[in-house]
Amino acid sequence: MKDTFIIFSLSAWWLGPSVLIILGLTYLMYAKKNPWSIALSKFLGSLRVLATLLLVLMLLNPLINRLNYITEKPIVALAIDNSTSLLSNNDSTALNDLIENLQDNLAQLNLETFLFDLKGTAQLPIVFEGQATNLNAQLDVVYEALESSNLSAIVLMSDGIYNQGLSPAYRKSIIPIYTLGLGDTLIKKDISITEIRANKVVYQGNRFPIEAYIDGSAYTGTKTVVRLLDGQEMISEQEVTLSAQLKVQFEAIADTDGLKRLRIEIPPEENEFSKTNNYKDIFIEVVEGKEKILIVAPAPHPDIRTLRSSLSQSKNYETELYIPRLNQTPPSGKYDVVIQHQAFTDNFPELTYNGTPAFLYILNETSDHKALRDETGIIIEQLEHQQNLITPTLNTSFSKFTLLNQSALMFQKYPTLNVPFGDYQLSNSTETLLYQQVGNLVLAKPLLSFFDDGSKKYGILFGNGIWTWRMQEMALSDAAKSFDEILLKSIQYLSIRSDKRKFTFTPITQSFQTGDLIRFASASYDALYDQIKDNKIVLTLFQENSQSSNFDFIGNNSNETFNIGTLPEGIYQYEATTEINSKTEVAKGTFTVANAKLELTTFTANHNVLKELSENSGGQFYLPNNIDQLTSHFEQSKVKSIIHPIQDFTRMIDMTWILALIIGLYCLEWFLRKYLGSY
């Protein structure tokens, strides 16, 4: 369907006089006696009137507004739980046939379908290889991808077993969610180590506890043994009686520094459904000592608790708080990093620090910008003490350290911060990690920046209230991974003394999960410490069994990460080499790949979760053999298409075919006049 309108940039009243003048001149031209008939004179006059009128219209340059109408079909999103737990009771070919059958049925109802797996949009055939199931996050992905579309319903195909994120059962949705219950709800005869709890980082020489949680409900009352092993050596063994929720405690000693791989295992019972969940590995990092972080503030603030909570996620840091009215004795120890909250305010405590710690300054609305300039060289030209409400956005070119991709997405969901409204001038040797964003507009103004000239290092956050960031992320994802990552990596960067190495090559995290892409960040520098590119990098990986693998990369001068794919569970040592100025530079380190075995914890489908989810959203629950009932429901619901108007504006002067028509009309008139004997 199309509607066409003409919009004049000049007054359309000019057409009236123009038409009269054109008619008058044409009449005078053809009123005299001609060697052809009156009817032919009228025809030739009509050609001239039409051509001249079109020419006048082009000079008035109106806009032609064509209104097209596009019909958008109702969309049904098929959210597929492609975790490995589904293969314990189903065949992947049969599951893909079921999905394809449902797609075909919905297509016959003139419904458009989109496929999603646990990671995002997908295509058939679905590969069931997910190592963890977060159904709540999967539904979030569907909403974000189709929020501006005619989304009529979501069909979630799952066994209802989720092992990450919040329970989807209590999710509220304005879009009805129909669930298709896969898997087997019969309880399997199985023993499973569901969880192991232990500190990820311990200190050399200390004894540390390890707790193993075991589900032995199918063998309640049966006696067995639980073992703790370090490699092939058994450290401890306990005889236990199996029950539904059994906790077994061990104690180990951190004898040598470095990464340590420990295993909890239970001998398999006869006729047990699966033996793959009878053991679970954990990786412990043994370190020599903690780094000390001092937090200084003139008064209490919610940010302070947030900072300490986030820093406590790493056992590498020991925090100390000093607020004058709460602490009688000023701090006197040696600190690696000092966080000054509400920095450069009039009542900020004056302290003398031992050594040369790095600083993280967090400003507030009353921070003295002159004191800031004197200390850091940063100039803020604030307009009449005005503040601006902004959200953070990640600088993807930041080179000091690397953040995970999902962090950039989470930053967009953070609440706003108050920052000074005005112009910012950063000192040399400063690089910005977070920029300010107002709405959809990214400003060239820093929110979080870092300075390092080789002798002095600091970070500066130009606003406070970051406690709302962590709280928001906890509400959205039941964890604060992105907030903790940016704070911990900022503190880690500040605590490391100036690195004068000409070649760095490090994994983006020290602990990966099976299925994760293993990525490394690298940087190479010449004699003047200018970053260089196009240097060949050779990476050698050494596994625990002494097997090695080699990878080749070409470096560049951007903050790019190098991807070597996925790796099996284990402790890996790596050695990266490159040639810089005819000299071989080497970078070494270790990292772990852990298998959480989340999909092996239970094999019994949980259809109750799916039923509650459907009931709370206005949908219904179905079994695979009732797929025709699901199709019939959509046929009877008569969901409607949406008609979208789309406007297309074209200037008449840009329509070359009209110019060609004008020329053609004039030429035809001229030719006929000459042919008929006019001179």
Tab-separated table of C-alpha atoms in Angstrom, residues 23-441:
chain	number	residue	atom	x	y	z
A	23	LEU	CA	-2.279	29.394	-20.502
A	24	GLY	CA	-2.237	33.004	-21.701
A	25	LEU	CA	1.103	32.756	-23.496
A	26	THR	CA	0.151	29.444	-25.064
A	27	TYR	CA	-3.188	30.893	-26.245
A	28	LEU	CA	-1.447	33.871	-27.863
A	29	MET	CA	0.960	31.520	-29.566
A	30	TYR	CA	-1.674	29.200	-31.036
A	31	ALA	CA	-4.623	31.639	-31.500
A	32	LYS	CA	-3.200	32.961	-34.753
A	33	LYS	CA	-3.905	31.151	-37.988
A	34	ASN	CA	-1.764	28.047	-38.490
A	35	PRO	CA	-1.465	25.576	-41.388
A	36	TRP	CA	-3.086	22.807	-39.316
A	37	SER	CA	-6.447	22.167	-37.774
A	38	ILE	CA	-7.814	23.703	-34.559
A	39	ALA	CA	-7.800	20.266	-32.894
A	40	LEU	CA	-4.083	19.897	-33.628
A	41	SER	CA	-3.450	23.403	-32.250
A	42	LYS	CA	-5.153	22.369	-29.023
A	43	PHE	CA	-2.965	19.234	-28.868
A	44	LEU	CA	0.265	21.169	-29.441
A	45	GLY	CA	-0.837	23.793	-26.933
A	46	SER	CA	-1.497	21.060	-24.377
A	47	LEU	CA	2.045	19.714	-24.869
A	48	ARG	CA	3.523	23.160	-24.212
A	49	VAL	CA	1.256	23.824	-21.203
A	50	LEU	CA	2.151	20.453	-19.636
A	51	ALA	CA	5.904	20.838	-20.252
A	52	THR	CA	5.998	24.412	-18.942
A	53	LEU	CA	3.878	23.554	-15.909
A	54	LEU	CA	6.246	20.690	-15.029
A	55	LEU	CA	9.190	23.070	-15.435
A	56	VAL	CA	7.588	25.573	-13.043
A	57	LEU	CA	6.940	22.750	-10.572
A	58	MET	CA	10.603	21.757	-10.692
A	59	LEU	CA	11.645	25.359	-10.031
A	60	LEU	CA	9.337	25.424	-6.989
A	61	ASN	CA	11.252	22.252	-5.900
A	62	PRO	CA	8.527	20.450	-3.910
A	63	LEU	CA	9.168	17.309	-1.815
A	64	ILE	CA	7.423	14.123	-2.911
A	65	ASN	CA	6.475	12.178	0.225
A	66	ARG	CA	5.710	8.547	-0.524
A	67	LEU	CA	4.214	6.708	2.427
A	68	ASN	CA	4.769	2.960	2.156
A	69	TYR	CA	3.177	0.472	4.520
A	70	ILE	CA	5.109	-2.633	5.542
A	71	THR	CA	3.385	-5.505	7.287
A	72	GLU	CA	5.420	-7.147	10.066
A	73	LYS	CA	4.382	-10.679	10.822
A	74	PRO	CA	3.966	-11.801	14.437
A	75	ILE	CA	7.244	-13.211	15.752
A	76	VAL	CA	7.638	-16.291	17.913
A	77	ALA	CA	11.089	-16.645	19.473
A	78	LEU	CA	12.296	-20.214	19.954
A	79	ALA	CA	14.707	-20.233	22.902
A	80	ILE	CA	16.631	-23.509	22.872
A	81	ASP	CA	18.464	-24.769	25.934
A	82	ASN	CA	21.499	-26.271	24.164
A	83	SER	CA	23.309	-27.436	27.294
A	84	THR	CA	24.937	-30.855	27.423
A	85	SER	CA	22.530	-32.084	30.124
A	86	LEU	CA	19.857	-32.516	27.443
A	87	LEU	CA	21.917	-35.214	25.722
A	88	SER	CA	21.766	-37.456	28.799
A	89	ASN	CA	18.161	-38.338	27.922
A	90	ASN	CA	17.763	-37.171	24.307
A	91	ASP	CA	19.380	-37.609	20.924
A	92	SER	CA	20.639	-34.396	19.265
A	93	THR	CA	19.171	-35.421	15.893
A	94	ALA	CA	15.743	-35.998	17.435
A	95	LEU	CA	15.920	-32.650	19.243
A	96	ASN	CA	16.789	-30.799	16.026
A	97	ASP	CA	13.966	-32.601	14.209
A	98	LEU	CA	11.578	-31.455	16.953
A	99	ILE	CA	12.742	-27.835	16.579
A	100	GLU	CA	12.456	-27.966	12.783
A	101	ASN	CA	8.973	-29.498	13.011
A	102	LEU	CA	7.805	-26.688	15.318
A	103	GLN	CA	9.304	-24.067	12.983
A	104	ASP	CA	7.464	-25.554	10.004
A	105	ASN	CA	4.156	-25.642	11.895
A	106	LEU	CA	4.453	-21.995	12.934
A	107	ALA	CA	5.466	-20.932	9.413
A	108	GLN	CA	2.233	-22.444	8.071
A	109	LEU	CA	0.370	-20.137	10.468
A	110	ASN	CA	2.116	-17.129	8.864
A	111	LEU	CA	4.259	-16.662	11.990
A	112	GLU	CA	7.909	-15.686	11.752
A	113	THR	CA	10.338	-17.544	14.024
A	114	PHE	CA	13.790	-16.665	15.360
A	115	LEU	CA	16.093	-19.236	16.959
A	116	PHE	CA	18.143	-18.516	20.081
A	117	ASP	CA	20.476	-20.778	22.023
A	118	LEU	CA	22.159	-20.023	25.359
A	119	LYS	CA	24.611	-17.600	23.701
A	120	GLY	CA	22.328	-15.719	21.308
A	121	THR	CA	20.859	-16.114	17.835
A	122	ALA	CA	21.332	-19.559	16.327
A	123	GLN	CA	20.642	-21.695	13.274
A	124	LEU	CA	19.804	-25.325	12.737
A	125	PRO	CA	21.281	-27.754	13.494
A	126	ILE	CA	21.637	-26.759	17.150
A	127	VAL	CA	24.800	-28.108	18.792
A	128	PHE	CA	24.174	-29.156	22.389
A	129	GLU	CA	27.516	-28.238	23.943
A	130	GLY	CA	26.680	-25.609	26.593
A	131	GLN	CA	28.677	-26.119	29.791
A	132	ALA	CA	26.275	-24.110	31.972
A	133	THR	CA	22.593	-23.133	31.873
A	134	ASN	CA	21.344	-19.643	32.697
A	135	LEU	CA	17.747	-19.603	31.472
A	136	ASN	CA	17.082	-16.165	32.939
A	137	ALA	CA	19.962	-14.649	30.961
A	138	GLN	CA	18.824	-16.481	27.828
A	139	LEU	CA	15.404	-14.844	28.061
A	140	ASP	CA	17.129	-11.467	28.542
A	141	VAL	CA	18.988	-12.028	25.258
A	142	VAL	CA	15.705	-12.753	23.472
A	143	TYR	CA	14.054	-9.595	24.836
A	144	GLU	CA	17.015	-7.374	23.934
A	145	ALA	CA	17.236	-8.761	20.394
A	146	LEU	CA	13.513	-8.450	19.624
A	147	GLU	CA	12.331	-5.638	21.911
A	148	SER	CA	11.511	-3.347	18.968
A	149	SER	CA	9.874	-6.132	16.938
A	150	ASN	CA	6.409	-7.650	16.891
A	151	LEU	CA	7.322	-10.286	19.473
A	152	SER	CA	4.120	-12.194	20.236
A	153	ALA	CA	5.387	-15.164	22.225
A	154	ILE	CA	8.466	-17.054	23.384
A	155	VAL	CA	8.747	-20.832	23.264
A	156	LEU	CA	11.409	-22.100	25.681
A	157	MET	CA	12.578	-25.661	25.016
A	158	SER	CA	14.474	-26.929	28.062
A	159	ASP	CA	14.747	-29.615	30.708
A	160	GLY	CA	14.328	-26.920	33.377
A	161	ILE	CA	17.763	-27.583	34.896
A	162	TYR	CA	19.489	-24.256	35.517
A	163	ASN	CA	22.819	-23.898	37.309
A	164	GLN	CA	23.641	-20.222	36.856
A	165	GLY	CA	21.750	-16.988	37.466
A	166	LEU	CA	18.391	-16.400	39.085
A	167	SER	CA	15.519	-18.855	38.947
A	168	PRO	CA	13.396	-18.201	35.834
A	169	ALA	CA	10.308	-19.470	37.671
A	170	TYR	CA	9.625	-16.087	39.280
A	171	ARG	CA	10.266	-14.034	36.185
A	172	LYS	CA	7.563	-11.523	35.235
A	173	SER	CA	6.967	-11.051	31.530
A	174	ILE	CA	4.446	-9.115	29.453
A	175	ILE	CA	5.182	-11.565	26.620
A	176	PRO	CA	3.661	-15.031	27.166
A	177	ILE	CA	6.309	-17.723	27.547
A	178	TYR	CA	5.332	-21.209	26.415
A	179	THR	CA	7.589	-23.980	27.671
A	180	LEU	CA	8.332	-27.336	26.093
A	181	GLY	CA	9.579	-29.746	28.740
A	182	LEU	CA	12.449	-31.932	27.540
A	183	GLY	CA	14.402	-34.600	29.403
A	184	ASP	CA	13.309	-37.211	31.920
A	185	THR	CA	11.779	-36.336	35.289
A	186	LEU	CA	12.476	-39.792	36.768
A	187	ILE	CA	15.125	-39.695	39.506
A	188	LYS	CA	18.323	-41.425	38.373
A	189	LYS	CA	20.419	-43.698	40.592
A	190	ASP	CA	23.437	-41.454	40.748
A	191	ILE	CA	25.993	-39.920	43.104
A	192	SER	CA	27.069	-36.377	42.310
A	193	ILE	CA	29.638	-33.987	43.761
A	194	THR	CA	27.549	-30.857	43.345
A	195	GLU	CA	29.953	-28.224	44.678
A	196	ILE	CA	33.397	-27.708	46.188
A	197	ARG	CA	34.077	-24.659	48.317
A	198	ALA	CA	37.609	-23.447	49.013
A	199	ASN	CA	39.566	-20.217	48.857
A	200	LYS	CA	40.925	-19.673	45.367
A	201	VAL	CA	44.017	-17.963	46.793
A	202	VAL	CA	45.826	-19.101	49.945
A	203	TYR	CA	49.118	-18.115	51.522
A	204	GLN	CA	52.139	-20.321	51.593
A	205	GLY	CA	52.528	-22.286	54.831
A	206	ASN	CA	48.868	-21.905	55.842
A	207	ARG	CA	46.377	-24.713	56.290
A	208	PHE	CA	43.091	-24.152	54.462
A	209	PRO	CA	39.665	-25.872	54.527
A	210	ILE	CA	37.950	-27.583	51.605
A	211	GLU	CA	34.234	-28.427	51.691
A	212	ALA	CA	32.649	-30.945	49.311
A	213	TYR	CA	28.856	-31.074	48.868
A	214	ILE	CA	27.499	-34.422	47.695
A	215	ASP	CA	24.059	-35.495	46.478
A	216	GLY	CA	23.683	-39.189	47.278
A	217	SER	CA	19.905	-39.291	47.667
A	218	ALA	CA	19.581	-42.322	45.360
A	219	TYR	CA	21.932	-44.298	47.629
A	220	THR	CA	20.802	-42.993	51.029
A	221	GLY	CA	22.287	-45.079	53.844
A	222	THR	CA	25.054	-46.560	51.693
A	223	LYS	CA	28.568	-46.316	53.100
A	224	THR	CA	31.375	-45.101	50.850
A	225	VAL	CA	34.639	-43.146	50.998
A	226	VAL	CA	35.463	-39.620	49.852
A	227	ARG	CA	39.074	-38.894	48.919
A	228	LEU	CA	41.138	-35.730	48.537
A	229	LEU	CA	44.008	-36.072	46.058
A	230	ASP	CA	46.916	-33.842	45.051
A	231	GLY	CA	47.792	-35.201	41.629
A	232	GLN	CA	48.175	-38.971	42.127
A	233	GLU	CA	48.882	-38.617	45.852
A	234	MET	CA	46.001	-39.146	48.275
A	235	ILE	CA	46.077	-36.471	51.002
A	236	SER	CA	43.067	-37.563	53.017
A	237	GLU	CA	40.199	-40.050	53.011
A	238	GLN	CA	36.919	-40.126	54.941
A	239	GLU	CA	34.283	-42.834	55.300
A	240	VAL	CA	30.770	-41.399	55.025
A	241	THR	CA	27.149	-42.497	54.835
A	242	LEU	CA	25.440	-41.140	51.738
A	243	SER	CA	22.411	-38.851	52.030
A	244	ALA	CA	20.576	-36.214	49.996
A	245	GLN	CA	22.691	-33.282	51.204
A	246	LEU	CA	26.042	-34.438	52.511
A	247	LYS	CA	28.887	-32.072	53.424
A	248	VAL	CA	32.417	-33.449	53.792
A	249	GLN	CA	35.233	-31.270	55.145
A	250	PHE	CA	38.952	-31.660	54.443
A	251	GLU	CA	42.002	-29.637	55.376
A	252	ALA	CA	45.110	-29.193	53.220
A	253	ILE	CA	48.372	-27.288	53.557
A	254	ALA	CA	49.737	-24.739	51.089
A	255	ASP	CA	53.281	-26.058	50.999
A	256	THR	CA	54.709	-24.565	47.784
A	257	ASP	CA	53.793	-21.425	45.893
A	258	GLY	CA	52.172	-21.579	42.469
A	259	LEU	CA	49.061	-23.266	41.103
A	260	LYS	CA	47.886	-26.447	42.819
A	261	ARG	CA	45.339	-28.881	41.373
A	262	LEU	CA	43.312	-30.873	43.910
A	263	ARG	CA	40.630	-33.484	43.287
A	264	ILE	CA	37.692	-34.760	45.341
A	265	GLU	CA	36.510	-38.208	44.237
A	266	ILE	CA	34.026	-40.915	45.238
A	267	PRO	CA	34.276	-44.528	44.001
A	268	PRO	CA	31.346	-45.297	41.646
A	269	GLU	CA	28.554	-47.560	42.863
A	270	GLU	CA	27.130	-50.486	40.923
A	271	ASN	CA	24.516	-49.532	38.268
A	272	GLU	CA	25.209	-45.820	38.765
A	273	PHE	CA	23.711	-43.702	35.944
A	274	SER	CA	26.860	-41.615	35.380
A	275	LYS	CA	30.387	-41.838	36.749
A	276	THR	CA	31.548	-38.508	35.296
A	277	ASN	CA	30.205	-36.538	38.269
A	278	ASN	CA	31.907	-38.722	40.891
A	279	TYR	CA	34.956	-36.462	40.885
A	280	LYS	CA	35.584	-32.743	40.663
A	281	ASP	CA	38.807	-30.728	40.439
A	282	ILE	CA	39.630	-27.390	42.029
A	283	PHE	CA	42.576	-25.089	41.414
A	284	ILE	CA	44.235	-23.256	44.286
A	285	GLU	CA	46.782	-20.471	43.846
A	286	VAL	CA	49.389	-20.406	46.605
A	287	VAL	CA	50.951	-16.943	46.996
A	288	GLU	CA	53.604	-15.535	49.286
A	289	GLY	CA	51.802	-12.448	50.668
A	290	LYS	CA	49.023	-9.866	50.356
A	291	GLU	CA	49.113	-6.370	48.944
A	292	LYS	CA	47.878	-3.662	51.301
A	293	ILE	CA	45.195	-1.218	50.171
A	294	LEU	CA	44.367	1.854	52.282
A	295	ILE	CA	41.005	3.597	51.862
A	296	VAL	CA	40.970	7.171	53.195
A	297	ALA	CA	37.865	9.376	53.409
A	298	PRO	CA	36.795	12.443	55.414
A	299	ALA	CA	33.370	10.931	56.166
A	300	PRO	CA	31.447	7.654	55.760
A	301	HIS	CA	29.918	6.957	52.349
A	302	PRO	CA	28.139	3.938	50.748
A	303	ASP	CA	30.932	3.785	48.144
A	304	ILE	CA	33.421	2.758	50.843
A	305	ARG	CA	31.555	-0.417	51.740
A	306	THR	CA	31.207	-1.178	48.034
A	307	LEU	CA	34.955	-0.755	47.489
A	308	ARG	CA	35.808	-3.068	50.383
A	309	SER	CA	33.234	-5.676	49.286
A	310	SER	CA	34.602	-5.679	45.760
A	311	LEU	CA	38.246	-5.854	46.876
A	312	SER	CA	37.399	-8.760	49.174
A	313	GLN	CA	36.623	-10.829	46.056
A	314	SER	CA	40.393	-11.149	45.626
A	315	LYS	CA	42.436	-12.755	48.383
A	316	ASN	CA	45.492	-10.887	47.090
A	317	TYR	CA	44.430	-7.692	48.848
A	318	GLU	CA	44.185	-6.635	52.466
A	319	THR	CA	42.195	-3.435	52.980
A	320	GLU	CA	42.428	-0.888	55.773
A	321	LEU	CA	40.031	2.032	56.309
A	322	TYR	CA	40.845	5.410	57.828
A	323	ILE	CA	38.129	8.001	58.594
A	324	PRO	CA	39.315	10.639	61.126
A	325	ARG	CA	36.175	10.666	63.263
A	326	LEU	CA	36.094	6.866	63.421
A	327	ASN	CA	39.813	6.100	63.756
A	328	GLN	CA	41.905	7.683	66.483
A	329	THR	CA	45.290	6.597	65.143
A	330	PRO	CA	46.373	7.648	61.635
A	331	PRO	CA	47.680	4.824	59.419
A	332	SER	CA	51.440	4.373	59.562
A	333	GLY	CA	52.140	1.240	57.552
A	334	LYS	CA	53.422	0.842	54.029
A	335	TYR	CA	50.701	0.566	51.416
A	336	ASP	CA	50.722	-0.487	47.774
A	337	VAL	CA	47.658	1.571	46.756
A	338	VAL	CA	45.824	4.380	48.550
A	339	ILE	CA	42.196	5.024	47.552
A	340	GLN	CA	41.216	8.593	48.413
A	341	HIS	CA	37.427	8.865	48.441
A	342	GLN	CA	35.974	12.414	48.299
A	343	ALA	CA	39.502	13.495	47.352
A	344	PHE	CA	40.612	17.147	47.258
A	345	THR	CA	37.790	18.333	49.530
A	346	ASP	CA	38.420	20.945	52.237
A	347	ASN	CA	38.089	18.476	55.111
A	348	PHE	CA	40.138	15.673	53.550
A	349	PRO	CA	42.651	14.316	56.115
A	350	GLU	CA	46.288	15.230	55.569
A	351	LEU	CA	48.462	12.129	55.879
A	352	THR	CA	52.076	11.214	55.243
A	353	TYR	CA	52.559	7.923	53.426
A	354	ASN	CA	55.553	5.610	53.696
A	355	GLY	CA	57.163	4.729	50.397
A	356	THR	CA	55.615	5.732	47.084
A	357	PRO	CA	52.147	4.189	46.870
A	358	ALA	CA	49.946	4.582	43.819
A	359	PHE	CA	46.708	6.526	44.275
A	360	LEU	CA	43.131	6.130	43.112
A	361	TYR	CA	41.330	9.468	43.522
A	362	ILE	CA	37.518	9.472	43.658
A	363	LEU	CA	36.074	12.991	43.378
A	364	ASN	CA	32.766	14.361	44.603
A	365	GLU	CA	30.712	17.520	44.055
A	366	THR	CA	32.823	19.600	46.479
A	367	SER	CA	36.292	18.529	45.309
A	368	ASP	CA	38.648	21.494	44.888
A	369	HIS	CA	39.643	21.586	41.227
A	370	LYS	CA	42.622	23.855	41.953
A	371	ALA	CA	44.041	21.294	44.387
A	372	LEU	CA	43.374	18.602	41.783
A	373	ARG	CA	45.330	20.576	39.176
A	374	ASP	CA	48.248	21.198	41.552
A	375	GLU	CA	48.514	17.504	42.420
A	376	THR	CA	47.802	15.843	39.062
A	377	GLY	CA	47.993	18.521	36.362
A	378	ILE	CA	44.385	17.794	35.373
A	379	ILE	CA	42.301	20.900	34.645
A	380	ILE	CA	38.502	20.972	34.967
A	381	GLU	CA	36.866	24.184	33.766
A	382	GLN	CA	33.485	23.705	35.424
A	383	LEU	CA	30.577	25.877	34.323
A	384	GLU	CA	29.108	27.663	37.370
A	385	HIS	CA	29.449	24.593	39.615
A	386	GLN	CA	27.049	22.670	37.384
A	387	GLN	CA	26.890	18.871	37.480
A	388	ASN	CA	26.103	16.449	34.673
A	389	LEU	CA	24.313	13.086	34.932
A	390	ILE	CA	26.265	10.533	32.903
A	391	THR	CA	26.658	6.797	32.384
A	392	PRO	CA	29.979	5.047	31.643
A	393	THR	CA	31.055	3.784	28.243
A	394	LEU	CA	34.167	1.713	27.604
A	395	ASN	CA	37.122	2.987	25.586
A	396	THR	CA	37.858	-0.041	23.392
A	397	SER	CA	41.305	1.372	22.534
A	398	PHE	CA	42.464	1.385	26.165
A	399	SER	CA	45.827	-0.399	26.325
A	400	LYS	CA	46.761	-0.662	30.022
A	401	PHE	CA	44.690	-3.811	30.609
A	402	THR	CA	41.836	-5.739	29.010
A	403	LEU	CA	38.227	-6.147	30.141
A	404	LEU	CA	35.865	-8.919	29.095
A	405	ASN	CA	33.331	-8.118	26.354
A	406	GLN	CA	30.292	-8.556	28.615
A	407	SER	CA	31.583	-5.785	30.888
A	408	ALA	CA	31.074	-3.170	28.164
A	409	LEU	CA	27.455	-4.312	27.791
A	410	MET	CA	26.852	-4.190	31.542
A	411	PHE	CA	28.249	-0.629	31.817
A	412	GLN	CA	25.375	0.565	29.605
A	413	LYS	CA	22.888	-0.600	32.262
A	414	TYR	CA	24.539	1.226	35.170
A	415	PRO	CA	22.746	4.153	36.877
A	416	THR	CA	23.976	7.698	36.276
A	417	LEU	CA	26.753	9.444	38.210
A	418	ASN	CA	27.137	13.140	39.028
A	419	VAL	CA	30.279	14.606	37.449
A	420	PRO	CA	31.448	18.211	36.903
A	421	PHE	CA	29.902	19.785	33.800
A	422	GLY	CA	32.577	21.542	31.790
A	423	ASP	CA	35.811	21.033	29.873
A	424	TYR	CA	38.482	18.525	30.932
A	425	GLN	CA	42.186	18.795	30.119
A	426	LEU	CA	44.232	15.715	30.972
A	427	SER	CA	47.961	15.771	31.553
A	428	ASN	CA	50.407	13.880	29.353
A	429	SER	CA	50.910	10.142	29.978
A	430	THR	CA	47.193	9.839	30.829
A	431	GLU	CA	44.913	7.265	29.223
A	432	THR	CA	41.136	7.041	29.666
A	433	LEU	CA	39.374	3.736	30.346
A	434	LEU	CA	35.786	5.030	30.719
A	435	TYR	CA	34.265	7.982	28.896
A	436	GLN	CA	31.159	9.922	29.868
A	437	GLN	CA	27.917	9.217	28.003
A	438	VAL	CA	24.714	11.273	28.071
A	439	GLY	CA	21.822	9.305	26.611
A	440	ASN	CA	23.143	7.856	23.350
A	441	LEU	CA	25.818	10.558	22.989
